Short mmCIF file of C-alpha atoms in Angstrom, two decimals:
data_model
loop_
_atom_site.label_atom_id
_atom_site.label_comp_id
_atom_site.label_asym_id
_atom_site.label_seq_id
_atom_site.Cartn_x
_atom_site.Cartn_y
_atom_site.Cartn_z
CA MET A 1 4.37 6.84 40.69
CA ALA A 2 3.22 8.93 37.74
CA ARG A 3 0.43 7.60 35.62
CA GLN A 4 1.45 6.79 32.03
CA ARG A 5 -0.25 8.71 29.25
CA ALA A 6 -2.54 6.60 27.13
CA PHE A 7 -1.78 6.64 23.42
CA THR A 8 -4.34 7.13 20.70
CA LYS A 9 -5.49 4.55 18.19
CA SER A 10 -3.73 6.55 15.47
CA GLU A 11 -0.45 6.55 17.43
CA LEU A 12 -0.82 2.79 17.93
CA LEU A 13 -1.34 2.20 14.20
CA ASP A 14 1.59 4.52 13.34
CA ALA A 15 3.86 2.51 15.65
CA THR A 16 2.48 -0.74 14.22
CA GLU A 17 3.34 0.42 10.70
CA ARG A 18 6.90 1.43 11.72
CA LEU A 19 7.47 -1.90 13.44
CA LEU A 20 6.09 -3.88 10.50
CA MET A 21 8.34 -1.94 8.11
CA GLU A 22 11.38 -2.55 10.31
CA ARG A 23 10.82 -6.18 11.30
CA GLY A 24 8.13 -7.63 9.05
CA TYR A 25 5.16 -9.62 10.26
CA ASN A 26 7.20 -12.44 11.81
CA GLY A 27 9.29 -9.96 13.80
CA PHE A 28 6.26 -8.01 14.99
CA HIS A 29 5.47 -8.64 18.68
CA LEU A 30 3.21 -6.80 21.09
CA LYS A 31 6.07 -6.36 23.57
CA ALA A 32 8.17 -4.57 20.95
CA LEU A 33 5.14 -2.49 19.97
CA SER A 34 4.49 -1.43 23.56
CA GLU A 35 8.15 -0.41 23.91
CA MET A 36 7.72 1.99 20.97
CA LEU A 37 4.75 3.71 22.63
CA SER A 38 4.65 6.02 25.61
CA GLY A 39 1.87 4.46 27.61
CA ALA A 40 0.76 1.34 29.36
CA ARG A 41 0.88 -1.90 27.36
CA SER A 42 -2.67 -2.61 28.49
CA THR A 43 -3.84 0.32 26.35
CA ILE A 44 -3.15 -1.80 23.26
CA TYR A 45 -5.85 -4.21 24.40
CA GLU A 46 -8.36 -1.39 24.75
CA TYR A 47 -8.20 -1.11 20.96
CA TYR A 48 -7.30 -4.58 19.71
CA ALA A 49 -7.46 -8.08 21.13
CA ASN A 50 -4.38 -9.54 19.45
CA LYS A 51 -1.55 -9.15 16.94
CA GLU A 52 -3.77 -10.17 14.01
CA GLU A 53 -6.31 -7.43 14.74
CA ILE A 54 -3.64 -4.72 15.08
CA VAL A 55 -1.81 -5.67 11.89
CA ALA A 56 -5.02 -6.07 9.87
CA ALA A 57 -6.27 -2.68 11.13
CA CYS A 58 -2.98 -1.05 10.16
CA MET A 59 -3.21 -2.56 6.69
CA ARG A 60 -6.83 -1.48 6.35
CA ARG A 61 -5.94 2.10 7.27
CA THR A 62 -3.25 2.15 4.58
CA MET A 63 -5.69 0.72 2.03
CA GLU A 64 -8.27 3.38 2.97
CA GLN A 65 -5.65 6.11 2.46
CA THR A 66 -4.72 4.69 -0.94
CA ILE A 67 -8.34 4.37 -2.08
CA GLU A 68 -9.07 7.92 -0.91
CA ALA A 69 -6.01 9.28 -2.76
CA CYS A 70 -7.17 7.52 -5.97
CA GLU A 71 -10.76 8.81 -5.82
CA GLY A 72 -11.83 10.46 -9.05
CA ILE A 73 -8.67 9.42 -10.86
CA GLU A 74 -10.70 7.97 -13.72
CA GLN A 75 -11.95 11.49 -14.52
CA LEU A 76 -8.46 12.48 -15.70
CA GLU A 77 -7.11 11.83 -19.17
CA PRO A 78 -5.78 8.21 -19.06
CA VAL A 79 -2.04 8.97 -19.35
CA ALA A 80 -2.22 11.74 -16.72
CA ALA A 81 -4.26 9.42 -14.48
CA ILE A 82 -1.75 6.58 -14.83
CA LYS A 83 1.11 8.93 -13.96
CA LYS A 84 -0.86 10.25 -10.96
CA VAL A 85 -1.52 6.70 -9.71
CA LEU A 86 2.19 5.92 -9.87
CA LEU A 87 2.94 9.04 -7.80
CA ILE A 88 0.24 8.12 -5.26
CA PHE A 89 1.61 4.60 -4.90
CA LEU A 90 5.15 5.92 -4.44
CA GLU A 91 4.01 8.47 -1.87
CA LEU A 92 2.27 5.65 0.00
CA SER A 93 5.20 3.31 -0.58
CA ASN A 94 4.64 1.40 2.66
CA PHE A 95 1.34 0.18 1.21
CA HIS A 96 2.81 -2.61 -0.87
CA THR A 97 5.25 -3.74 1.83
CA LEU A 98 2.48 -3.85 4.43
CA MET A 99 0.21 -5.85 2.14
CA LEU A 100 2.81 -8.65 2.07
CA ALA A 101 1.77 -9.50 5.63
CA ALA A 102 -1.85 -10.22 4.67
CA PRO A 103 -1.40 -13.94 3.85
CA LYS A 104 0.37 -14.48 7.17
CA ILE A 105 -2.53 -13.26 9.30
CA ASP A 106 -4.63 -15.99 10.87
CA GLU A 107 -8.17 -14.98 9.84
CA THR A 108 -9.66 -17.38 12.39
CA ALA A 109 -8.06 -15.46 15.27
CA SER A 110 -10.60 -12.64 15.08
CA ASP A 111 -13.74 -11.60 13.20
CA LYS A 112 -12.42 -8.05 13.24
CA ALA A 113 -9.18 -9.12 11.50
CA ARG A 114 -11.14 -11.25 9.02
CA ARG A 115 -13.36 -8.28 8.09
CA ASP A 116 -10.34 -6.01 7.65
CA LEU A 117 -8.67 -8.61 5.41
CA GLU A 118 -11.86 -8.88 3.33
CA PHE A 119 -11.78 -5.09 2.96
CA LEU A 120 -8.14 -5.33 1.82
CA ASN A 121 -8.97 -7.93 -0.81
CA GLU A 122 -11.91 -5.90 -2.11
CA GLY A 123 -9.85 -2.69 -2.11
CA HIS A 124 -6.96 -4.32 -3.92
CA ALA A 125 -9.30 -5.77 -6.54
CA ASP A 126 -10.96 -2.36 -7.00
CA LEU A 127 -7.62 -0.56 -7.40
CA LYS A 128 -6.43 -3.16 -9.90
CA LYS A 129 -9.71 -2.85 -11.82
CA LYS A 130 -9.42 0.97 -11.93
CA LEU A 131 -5.84 0.81 -13.10
CA THR A 132 -6.57 -1.81 -15.74
CA ALA A 133 -9.48 0.33 -17.01
CA LEU A 134 -7.09 3.30 -17.33
CA PHE A 135 -4.65 1.16 -19.33
CA GLN A 136 -7.50 -0.05 -21.53
CA LYS A 137 -8.70 3.53 -22.15
CA ALA A 138 -5.14 4.51 -23.10
CA GLN A 139 -4.92 1.55 -25.48
CA GLU A 140 -8.25 2.43 -27.07
CA ALA A 141 -7.09 6.05 -27.49
CA GLY A 142 -3.95 4.81 -29.19
CA THR A 143 -1.61 6.29 -26.58
CA LEU A 144 -0.58 2.93 -25.10
CA ARG A 145 0.58 -0.07 -27.07
CA ALA A 146 -2.30 -2.44 -27.77
CA ASP A 147 -0.07 -5.38 -28.69
CA ILE A 148 0.89 -5.98 -25.04
CA PRO A 149 -1.80 -7.76 -22.97
CA LEU A 150 -3.29 -5.69 -20.15
CA PRO A 151 -2.21 -8.15 -17.40
CA VAL A 152 1.43 -7.72 -18.51
CA ILE A 153 1.15 -3.93 -18.53
CA THR A 154 -0.48 -3.98 -15.09
CA ALA A 155 2.12 -6.35 -13.63
CA VAL A 156 5.08 -4.32 -14.90
CA PHE A 157 3.47 -1.12 -13.64
CA PHE A 158 3.00 -2.57 -10.14
CA HIS A 159 6.57 -3.82 -10.09
CA ALA A 160 7.84 -0.33 -10.97
CA ILE A 161 6.53 0.78 -7.58
CA ASP A 162 9.00 -1.55 -5.86
CA THR A 163 12.02 -0.15 -7.70
CA PRO A 164 14.43 1.13 -5.03
CA ASN A 165 15.18 4.85 -5.15
CA TRP A 166 18.95 4.48 -4.85
CA LEU A 167 19.40 8.07 -6.02
CA ASN A 168 17.29 9.32 -3.10
CA VAL A 169 15.59 11.86 -5.33
CA PRO A 170 12.31 13.45 -4.22
CA THR A 171 9.28 11.23 -4.73
CA GLU A 172 7.75 13.34 -7.49
CA GLU A 173 11.01 13.32 -9.47
CA TRP A 174 11.36 9.57 -8.88
CA ALA A 175 7.81 9.03 -10.13
CA ASP A 176 8.63 11.01 -13.30
CA MET A 177 11.72 8.86 -13.92
CA LEU A 178 9.91 5.58 -13.38
CA PHE A 179 6.96 6.68 -15.48
CA GLY A 180 9.27 7.73 -18.31
CA LEU A 181 11.03 4.38 -18.21
CA TRP A 182 7.74 2.47 -18.04
CA TRP A 183 6.07 4.60 -20.71
CA ASN A 184 8.95 4.91 -23.18
CA GLY A 185 10.91 1.77 -22.43
CA GLY A 186 14.56 1.44 -21.62
CA GLY A 187 16.07 1.60 -25.08
CA ASN A 188 15.48 1.17 -28.75
CA PRO A 189 12.37 -0.68 -29.91
CA LEU A 190 12.83 -4.41 -30.36
CA THR A 191 13.06 -5.63 -33.90
CA LYS A 192 11.86 -9.04 -34.95
#
């Protein structure tokens, strides 16, 4: 009998992400994960002790990628930076979907999972803070409406990321469309 090839930690996290995207947290099971990988199921346990650890590690990796992609963004002119952040978030579109699993993870199941979830919370807060600071700079420069509270601007911006790309246009083009809609609005200015 031929010995099965062991898979790498990166391959394991890639498969975890695919399975989470397909089935969500509740549909994620180690048996299904092992069926996606070419290797012995026991290899999973060489990396992670349980479902919570694997999912939290997958989410942490995605957060790390997002944080890394946003490094230095505040050095750009605010409007260009905001547009760049939207593109980054669209390119890493699984990020938001994966983060929906965070509240479902039992933090008491593992210290490793708990630490990864703490990292997620800190990373999310940092990204939100950076984005809000960009919006504030744009307001102060007079390029973004100052009559709309920052939390509203931030919330609408984050929800733009979840807009389905029914046209299946390339990500950069989709980002331009969404940014244009967010920046300029969807029609004529409201009159009171």
